[in-house]
Amino acid sequence: MSLDSYVTLGRSGLRVSPFTLGTMTFGEDHGWGCGPEESANILAAYLDRGGNSIDTANIYTNGHSEKIVGDYFAGRSALRDRVVIGTKFFGNLYENDPNGGGPGRKAIVQQLENSLRRLRTDYVDIYWLHNFDPATPVEETLRALDDMVRDGKVRYVGFSDVPAWATAEAATIARFRGWAPVVALQLEYSLLERTSEGELIPMAQALGMAVMPWGPLRSGFLSGKYSSASTGPVDTTRTHLVGVPGEADYKVIDALHAVAADAGADPAAVALAWVRGRPGVTSTLIGARRMDQFEANLRALDVTLTAAQRGVLDEVSTPALNFPAHNNATLAPMLQFAGARVDGRPSAPSPLLRAHSARY
């Protein structure tokens, strides 16, 4: 696979690369990341390989990430319409301003205008709600976003880090009102974070939304730099922010190293290949603060895991999901199909059904 093996983003007409370039590392304003020159080099390398999907947010490096992306394309105006630029709103850049962030109309309008200014463009291709506010009426948020789509300042709408029930409610209201639909979800998803499989990913599949995972390497835990056999220093600048792997994490990390050795690939590439091949996943967010990290991530496009290798990783990383996930996965087929094989999946008859032959 290559970056120009484009995929359709959910129930929309938008096509994106299988890896989306995340730019949370663009700018050194948070004490880590890369400067404008290295950021531009990474961006150029991504585009040169056929990549067309770029993701940022208003709060990444306090707006510097958007500015770096905007400055790059401002000098290449003919290229702007050839790429898909997504940014996010919700984060507040102004201390003590109660309307500086969030999904209210006043907040959304000023956040978009400031993002367009920093990005030096007239529109964004995907505008993502970055988090969840239970107090703001969802109708207010959706109508404001629909107005922006009608004004031509936004092409598509996505949700990030919003509960499944709230996302489903928003998608249903938008469909009934004829407003701009929610076409994609961003959510944390990796071998070390699979709980989205409980409700978010099945909801996205049922409602025709693309899934764009972030954190596929779990803040570097799955990049290959950590293992239970290694006691040396780790090349990271974010330990104070993300911590270090725990005992349960190392069970998954060590299994990843074993599969990577068997596949003849880097652990990071295997971890990304696993995410890329999961049900519902459309385009995976990758980020880097150095060119060598970016190159390592792209090697995942050349990795094809066998069923056995996937099985090892699936089993060691199986999450404990919230109710009723286990009930629906095990009890429901038993009650519904009573031992019949349906859609290629077997079921077992209920012991209660077999307890007596009489039927009334």
Short mmCIF file of C-alpha atoms in Angstrom, two decimals:
data_model
loop_
_atom_site.label_atom_id
_atom_site.label_comp_id
_atom_site.label_asym_id
_atom_site.label_seq_id
_atom_site.Cartn_x
_atom_site.Cartn_y
_atom_site.Cartn_z
CA MET A 1 0.00 0.00 0.00
CA SER A 2 1.07 3.61 -0.53
CA LEU A 3 -0.09 7.03 0.62
CA ASP A 4 -1.86 7.54 -2.71
CA SER A 5 -4.03 4.45 -2.17
CA TYR A 6 -6.85 6.81 -1.28
CA VAL A 7 -9.92 5.78 0.70
CA THR A 8 -13.39 7.30 0.98
CA LEU A 9 -14.07 9.09 4.26
CA GLY A 10 -17.27 7.60 5.61
CA ARG A 11 -20.57 8.41 3.89
CA SER A 12 -19.13 11.31 1.92
CA GLY A 13 -17.44 12.09 -1.38
CA LEU A 14 -14.11 12.96 0.26
CA ARG A 15 -11.05 10.81 -0.41
CA VAL A 16 -8.02 10.74 1.88
CA SER A 17 -4.76 8.86 2.29
CA PRO A 18 -4.68 5.74 4.48
CA PHE A 19 -2.36 7.66 6.83
CA THR A 20 -3.26 11.23 7.79
CA LEU A 21 -0.39 13.45 8.86
CA GLY A 22 -1.00 14.69 12.40
CA THR A 23 0.68 17.98 13.26
CA MET A 24 0.43 18.12 17.04
CA THR A 25 4.26 18.01 16.99
CA PHE A 26 4.58 21.06 14.72
CA GLY A 27 6.09 23.82 16.84
CA GLU A 28 8.21 23.67 19.99
CA ASP A 29 5.96 25.92 22.07
CA HIS A 30 4.98 23.13 24.49
CA GLY A 31 8.60 22.16 25.18
CA TRP A 32 8.66 19.28 22.69
CA GLY A 33 7.98 18.86 19.01
CA CYS A 34 9.86 20.22 16.01
CA GLY A 35 10.56 23.70 14.70
CA PRO A 36 9.04 25.23 11.56
CA GLU A 37 11.85 24.06 9.27
CA GLU A 38 11.70 20.39 10.28
CA SER A 39 7.89 20.57 10.27
CA ALA A 40 7.97 21.83 6.68
CA ASN A 41 10.38 19.05 5.72
CA ILE A 42 8.07 16.39 7.17
CA LEU A 43 5.08 17.97 5.46
CA ALA A 44 6.91 18.05 2.12
CA ALA A 45 8.01 14.41 2.48
CA TYR A 46 4.41 13.37 3.20
CA LEU A 47 3.07 15.21 0.16
CA ASP A 48 5.88 13.96 -2.09
CA ARG A 49 4.82 10.38 -1.32
CA GLY A 50 1.24 11.10 -2.36
CA GLY A 51 -0.24 11.95 1.03
CA ASN A 52 -3.14 14.37 0.90
CA SER A 53 -4.68 14.49 4.41
CA ILE A 54 -3.35 16.87 7.10
CA ASP A 55 -4.77 17.22 10.60
CA THR A 56 -4.24 20.02 13.10
CA ALA A 57 -6.15 21.89 15.82
CA ASN A 58 -6.47 25.42 17.07
CA ILE A 59 -4.78 24.53 20.38
CA TYR A 60 -1.83 22.57 18.99
CA THR A 61 1.23 24.51 20.17
CA ASN A 62 -1.16 27.39 20.98
CA GLY A 63 -1.96 27.95 17.32
CA HIS A 64 1.59 27.62 16.02
CA SER A 65 0.85 24.28 14.35
CA GLU A 66 -1.89 25.87 12.24
CA LYS A 67 0.40 28.76 11.38
CA ILE A 68 3.17 26.41 10.22
CA VAL A 69 0.74 24.54 7.99
CA GLY A 70 -0.72 27.81 6.70
CA ASP A 71 2.68 29.32 5.94
CA TYR A 72 3.66 26.20 3.99
CA PHE A 73 0.65 26.29 1.69
CA ALA A 74 0.58 30.07 1.38
CA GLY A 75 3.74 29.78 -0.70
CA ARG A 76 2.16 26.99 -2.75
CA SER A 77 -1.32 28.30 -3.45
CA ALA A 78 -1.89 25.91 -6.36
CA LEU A 79 -1.44 23.00 -3.96
CA ARG A 80 -4.04 24.10 -1.42
CA ASP A 81 -7.05 22.68 -3.25
CA ARG A 82 -5.22 19.39 -3.85
CA VAL A 83 -5.01 18.55 -0.14
CA VAL A 84 -7.47 17.88 2.67
CA ILE A 85 -6.82 20.12 5.67
CA GLY A 86 -8.69 19.39 8.88
CA THR A 87 -8.59 21.41 12.08
CA LYS A 88 -10.44 21.23 15.39
CA PHE A 89 -12.36 23.58 17.64
CA PHE A 90 -13.21 23.43 21.34
CA GLY A 91 -9.91 24.35 23.01
CA ASN A 92 -9.72 27.79 24.61
CA LEU A 93 -6.67 29.93 23.85
CA TYR A 94 -7.74 32.81 26.12
CA GLU A 95 -7.44 32.55 29.90
CA ASN A 96 -10.60 33.35 31.88
CA ASP A 97 -12.73 33.75 28.76
CA PRO A 98 -15.85 31.57 29.27
CA ASN A 99 -16.74 31.86 25.57
CA GLY A 100 -13.23 31.39 24.21
CA GLY A 101 -13.69 27.68 23.63
CA GLY A 102 -16.34 25.00 23.40
CA PRO A 103 -19.13 24.24 20.91
CA GLY A 104 -21.41 27.27 21.37
CA ARG A 105 -22.15 29.45 18.34
CA LYS A 106 -20.15 32.47 19.57
CA ALA A 107 -17.17 30.26 20.38
CA ILE A 108 -17.30 28.30 17.13
CA VAL A 109 -17.44 31.41 14.96
CA GLN A 110 -14.39 33.07 16.51
CA GLN A 111 -12.44 29.79 16.62
CA LEU A 112 -13.02 29.17 12.92
CA GLU A 113 -12.14 32.72 11.91
CA ASN A 114 -8.89 32.54 13.89
CA SER A 115 -8.04 29.12 12.47
CA LEU A 116 -8.64 30.37 8.91
CA ARG A 117 -6.39 33.35 9.65
CA ARG A 118 -3.56 31.14 10.93
CA LEU A 119 -4.02 28.58 8.14
CA ARG A 120 -4.10 31.41 5.57
CA THR A 121 -6.98 29.81 3.70
CA ASP A 122 -10.62 30.57 2.97
CA TYR A 123 -11.92 27.19 4.10
CA VAL A 124 -11.09 23.99 5.95
CA ASP A 125 -11.97 20.61 4.50
CA ILE A 126 -12.91 18.96 7.80
CA TYR A 127 -13.90 20.86 10.92
CA TRP A 128 -13.74 18.62 13.98
CA LEU A 129 -15.49 19.10 17.31
CA HIS A 130 -12.56 18.32 19.59
CA ASN A 131 -14.35 17.30 22.79
CA PHE A 132 -17.69 17.13 24.59
CA ASP A 133 -19.72 19.78 26.40
CA PRO A 134 -22.93 18.33 27.88
CA ALA A 135 -24.34 21.80 28.63
CA THR A 136 -24.41 23.30 25.14
CA PRO A 137 -27.49 22.21 23.14
CA VAL A 138 -26.35 19.97 20.31
CA GLU A 139 -28.77 21.75 17.98
CA GLU A 140 -26.86 24.99 18.52
CA THR A 141 -23.57 23.35 17.59
CA LEU A 142 -24.95 21.53 14.57
CA ARG A 143 -26.77 24.56 13.19
CA ALA A 144 -23.67 26.74 13.57
CA LEU A 145 -21.60 24.13 11.73
CA ASP A 146 -24.24 23.82 9.01
CA ASP A 147 -24.16 27.59 8.53
CA MET A 148 -20.39 27.40 8.07
CA VAL A 149 -20.79 24.67 5.47
CA ARG A 150 -23.40 26.74 3.63
CA ASP A 151 -21.07 29.76 3.80
CA GLY A 152 -18.32 27.71 2.14
CA LYS A 153 -15.91 28.03 5.06
CA VAL A 154 -16.19 24.35 6.00
CA ARG A 155 -16.56 21.37 3.67
CA TYR A 156 -17.23 18.47 6.08
CA VAL A 157 -17.93 17.98 9.80
CA GLY A 158 -16.31 15.46 12.15
CA PHE A 159 -16.45 14.64 15.87
CA SER A 160 -13.48 13.80 18.10
CA ASP A 161 -13.53 12.32 21.61
CA VAL A 162 -17.32 12.60 21.98
CA PRO A 163 -19.34 9.81 23.68
CA ALA A 164 -21.10 7.38 21.37
CA TRP A 165 -24.57 8.29 22.62
CA ALA A 166 -23.97 12.01 22.05
CA THR A 167 -22.48 11.41 18.60
CA ALA A 168 -25.41 9.19 17.59
CA GLU A 169 -27.86 11.83 18.84
CA ALA A 170 -26.09 14.55 16.85
CA ALA A 171 -25.94 12.41 13.70
CA THR A 172 -29.65 11.62 13.94
CA ILE A 173 -30.67 15.25 14.49
CA ALA A 174 -28.48 16.43 11.61
CA ARG A 175 -29.99 13.85 9.28
CA PHE A 176 -33.58 14.72 10.19
CA ARG A 177 -32.96 18.47 9.96
CA GLY A 178 -31.06 18.23 6.68
CA TRP A 179 -27.95 19.76 8.25
CA ALA A 180 -24.35 18.90 7.44
CA PRO A 181 -23.79 15.31 8.61
CA VAL A 182 -21.09 13.98 10.91
CA VAL A 183 -18.99 12.01 8.41
CA ALA A 184 -16.07 10.89 10.58
CA LEU A 185 -14.87 10.23 14.11
CA GLN A 186 -11.47 10.71 15.68
CA LEU A 187 -10.83 8.50 18.68
CA GLU A 188 -7.89 7.03 20.56
CA TYR A 189 -7.18 3.54 19.30
CA SER A 190 -4.14 1.29 19.61
CA LEU A 191 -3.03 -2.08 20.92
CA LEU A 192 -3.01 -0.43 24.36
CA GLU A 193 -6.38 1.35 24.01
CA ARG A 194 -9.15 -0.73 22.44
CA THR A 195 -12.20 0.20 24.50
CA SER A 196 -13.64 2.16 21.55
CA GLU A 197 -14.58 -1.26 20.22
CA GLY A 198 -17.39 -1.33 22.77
CA GLU A 199 -19.61 1.40 21.35
CA LEU A 200 -17.83 4.08 19.30
CA ILE A 201 -16.54 1.95 16.43
CA PRO A 202 -19.74 -0.16 16.05
CA MET A 203 -21.76 3.07 16.08
CA ALA A 204 -19.54 4.58 13.38
CA GLN A 205 -19.91 1.47 11.21
CA ALA A 206 -23.69 1.43 11.64
CA LEU A 207 -24.09 5.15 10.84
CA GLY A 208 -21.64 5.32 7.95
CA MET A 209 -18.96 7.34 9.73
CA ALA A 210 -15.26 6.92 9.03
CA VAL A 211 -12.98 6.12 11.96
CA MET A 212 -9.70 8.04 12.14
CA PRO A 213 -7.67 6.71 15.10
CA TRP A 214 -5.28 8.97 16.97
CA GLY A 215 -2.52 7.75 19.29
CA PRO A 216 -1.90 4.48 17.38
CA LEU A 217 1.51 4.22 19.07
CA ARG A 218 0.12 5.22 22.50
CA SER A 219 2.40 8.22 23.04
CA GLY A 220 5.43 6.23 21.87
CA PHE A 221 4.84 3.21 24.13
CA LEU A 222 4.46 1.04 20.99
CA SER A 223 7.21 2.69 18.97
CA GLY A 224 9.85 0.10 19.85
CA LYS A 225 11.71 2.24 22.36
CA TYR A 226 10.14 0.41 25.32
CA SER A 227 10.41 -3.26 26.28
CA SER A 228 10.58 -5.17 29.56
CA ALA A 229 14.08 -6.35 28.60
CA SER A 230 15.40 -2.82 28.17
CA THR A 231 16.65 -0.81 31.15
CA GLY A 232 18.48 1.99 29.36
CA PRO A 233 17.35 5.59 28.78
CA VAL A 234 14.42 6.16 26.44
CA ASP A 235 14.45 8.75 23.65
CA THR A 236 11.40 10.79 24.60
CA THR A 237 10.64 14.36 25.62
CA ARG A 238 7.11 13.79 26.94
CA THR A 239 7.53 11.49 29.93
CA HIS A 240 6.35 14.26 32.26
CA LEU A 241 3.16 14.49 30.20
CA VAL A 242 2.31 10.90 29.26
CA GLY A 243 4.18 8.87 31.88
CA VAL A 244 5.71 5.45 31.20
CA PRO A 245 4.23 2.03 30.42
CA GLY A 246 2.79 0.01 33.28
CA GLU A 247 3.11 -3.71 34.00
CA ALA A 248 0.02 -4.62 31.96
CA ASP A 249 1.29 -2.50 29.06
CA TYR A 250 4.53 -4.46 28.89
CA LYS A 251 2.66 -7.72 28.24
CA VAL A 252 1.34 -6.16 25.03
CA ILE A 253 4.62 -4.39 24.21
CA ASP A 254 6.66 -7.60 24.55
CA ALA A 255 4.18 -9.48 22.34
CA LEU A 256 4.49 -6.67 19.79
CA HIS A 257 8.28 -7.05 19.75
CA ALA A 258 7.94 -10.80 19.21
CA VAL A 259 5.50 -10.38 16.31
CA ALA A 260 7.69 -7.64 14.81
CA ALA A 261 10.71 -9.96 14.90
CA ASP A 262 8.63 -12.70 13.26
CA ALA A 263 7.41 -10.29 10.57
CA GLY A 264 10.87 -8.80 9.98
CA ALA A 265 9.54 -5.29 10.69
CA ASP A 266 9.90 -2.53 13.26
CA PRO A 267 7.52 -2.63 16.25
CA ALA A 268 6.12 0.80 15.30
CA ALA A 269 5.33 -0.38 11.78
CA VAL A 270 3.61 -3.51 13.10
CA ALA A 271 1.56 -1.52 15.63
CA LEU A 272 0.42 0.88 12.89
CA ALA A 273 -0.31 -1.97 10.47
CA TRP A 274 -2.47 -3.62 13.13
CA VAL A 275 -4.53 -0.45 13.58
CA ARG A 276 -4.79 0.15 9.83
CA GLY A 277 -6.27 -3.31 9.34
CA ARG A 278 -8.90 -3.13 12.07
CA PRO A 279 -12.63 -3.12 11.18
CA GLY A 280 -14.04 0.36 10.60
CA VAL A 281 -10.70 2.16 10.38
CA THR A 282 -10.40 4.46 7.35
CA SER A 283 -7.32 6.65 7.82
CA THR A 284 -4.89 6.54 10.74
CA LEU A 285 -3.26 9.63 12.24
CA ILE A 286 0.52 9.49 12.37
CA GLY A 287 2.80 12.14 13.81
CA ALA A 288 6.51 12.68 14.25
CA ARG A 289 8.91 15.25 15.65
CA ARG A 290 11.82 14.05 13.50
CA MET A 291 12.14 12.89 9.91
CA ASP A 292 13.46 9.46 10.94
CA GLN A 293 10.34 8.90 13.06
CA PHE A 294 8.16 9.89 10.12
CA GLU A 295 10.01 7.47 7.83
CA ALA A 296 9.62 4.69 10.41
CA ASN A 297 5.88 5.26 10.56
CA LEU A 298 5.53 5.09 6.77
CA ARG A 299 7.15 1.65 6.74
CA ALA A 300 3.86 0.37 8.15
CA LEU A 301 2.41 0.71 4.65
CA ASP A 302 4.66 -2.16 3.54
CA VAL A 303 3.70 -4.48 6.43
CA THR A 304 1.08 -7.18 5.92
CA LEU A 305 0.41 -9.20 9.05
CA THR A 306 -0.57 -12.85 8.79
CA ALA A 307 -3.74 -14.09 10.45
CA ALA A 308 -1.58 -15.81 13.08
CA GLN A 309 0.38 -12.64 13.84
CA ARG A 310 -2.83 -10.63 14.11
CA GLY A 311 -4.25 -13.33 16.35
CA VAL A 312 -1.36 -12.99 18.79
CA LEU A 313 -1.78 -9.24 19.00
CA ASP A 314 -5.57 -9.44 19.20
CA GLU A 315 -5.47 -11.90 22.08
CA VAL A 316 -2.82 -10.20 24.20
CA SER A 317 -4.52 -6.80 23.87
CA THR A 318 -8.16 -7.89 24.28
CA PRO A 319 -9.87 -5.15 26.32
CA ALA A 320 -12.43 -5.37 29.10
CA LEU A 321 -15.40 -3.54 27.60
CA ASN A 322 -18.28 -1.90 29.42
CA PHE A 323 -21.68 -3.55 29.72
CA PRO A 324 -23.42 -4.85 27.61
CA ALA A 325 -20.55 -5.59 25.19
CA HIS A 326 -19.72 -9.05 26.60
CA ASN A 327 -23.40 -9.90 27.00
CA ASN A 328 -24.16 -8.93 23.40
CA ALA A 329 -21.14 -10.78 22.02
CA THR A 330 -21.70 -14.08 23.86
CA LEU A 331 -25.22 -14.42 25.22
CA ALA A 332 -27.07 -12.76 22.33
CA PRO A 333 -25.98 -15.26 19.60
CA MET A 334 -26.77 -18.15 21.94
CA LEU A 335 -30.29 -16.86 22.57
CA GLN A 336 -30.92 -15.84 18.96
CA PHE A 337 -29.43 -18.64 16.87
CA ALA A 338 -29.42 -21.59 19.30
CA GLY A 339 -26.44 -23.36 17.73
CA ALA A 340 -26.92 -22.34 14.09
CA ARG A 341 -24.03 -20.94 12.07
CA VAL A 342 -24.98 -17.53 10.63
CA ASP A 343 -22.86 -15.18 8.48
CA GLY A 344 -19.89 -17.46 8.97
CA ARG A 345 -20.05 -17.26 12.77
CA PRO A 346 -20.95 -20.28 14.92
CA SER A 347 -23.22 -20.13 17.95
CA ALA A 348 -23.91 -22.50 20.83
CA PRO A 349 -27.33 -23.57 22.06
CA SER A 350 -28.28 -22.35 25.50
CA PRO A 351 -27.85 -24.90 28.30
CA LEU A 352 -31.31 -23.84 29.46
CA LEU A 353 -32.73 -24.76 26.06
CA ARG A 354 -31.13 -28.19 26.25
CA ALA A 355 -32.21 -28.77 29.81
CA HIS A 356 -35.54 -30.21 28.69
CA SER A 357 -37.00 -31.32 25.37
CA ALA A 358 -40.51 -30.04 26.02
CA ARG A 359 -41.69 -26.89 24.20
CA TYR A 360 -44.92 -25.07 24.99
#
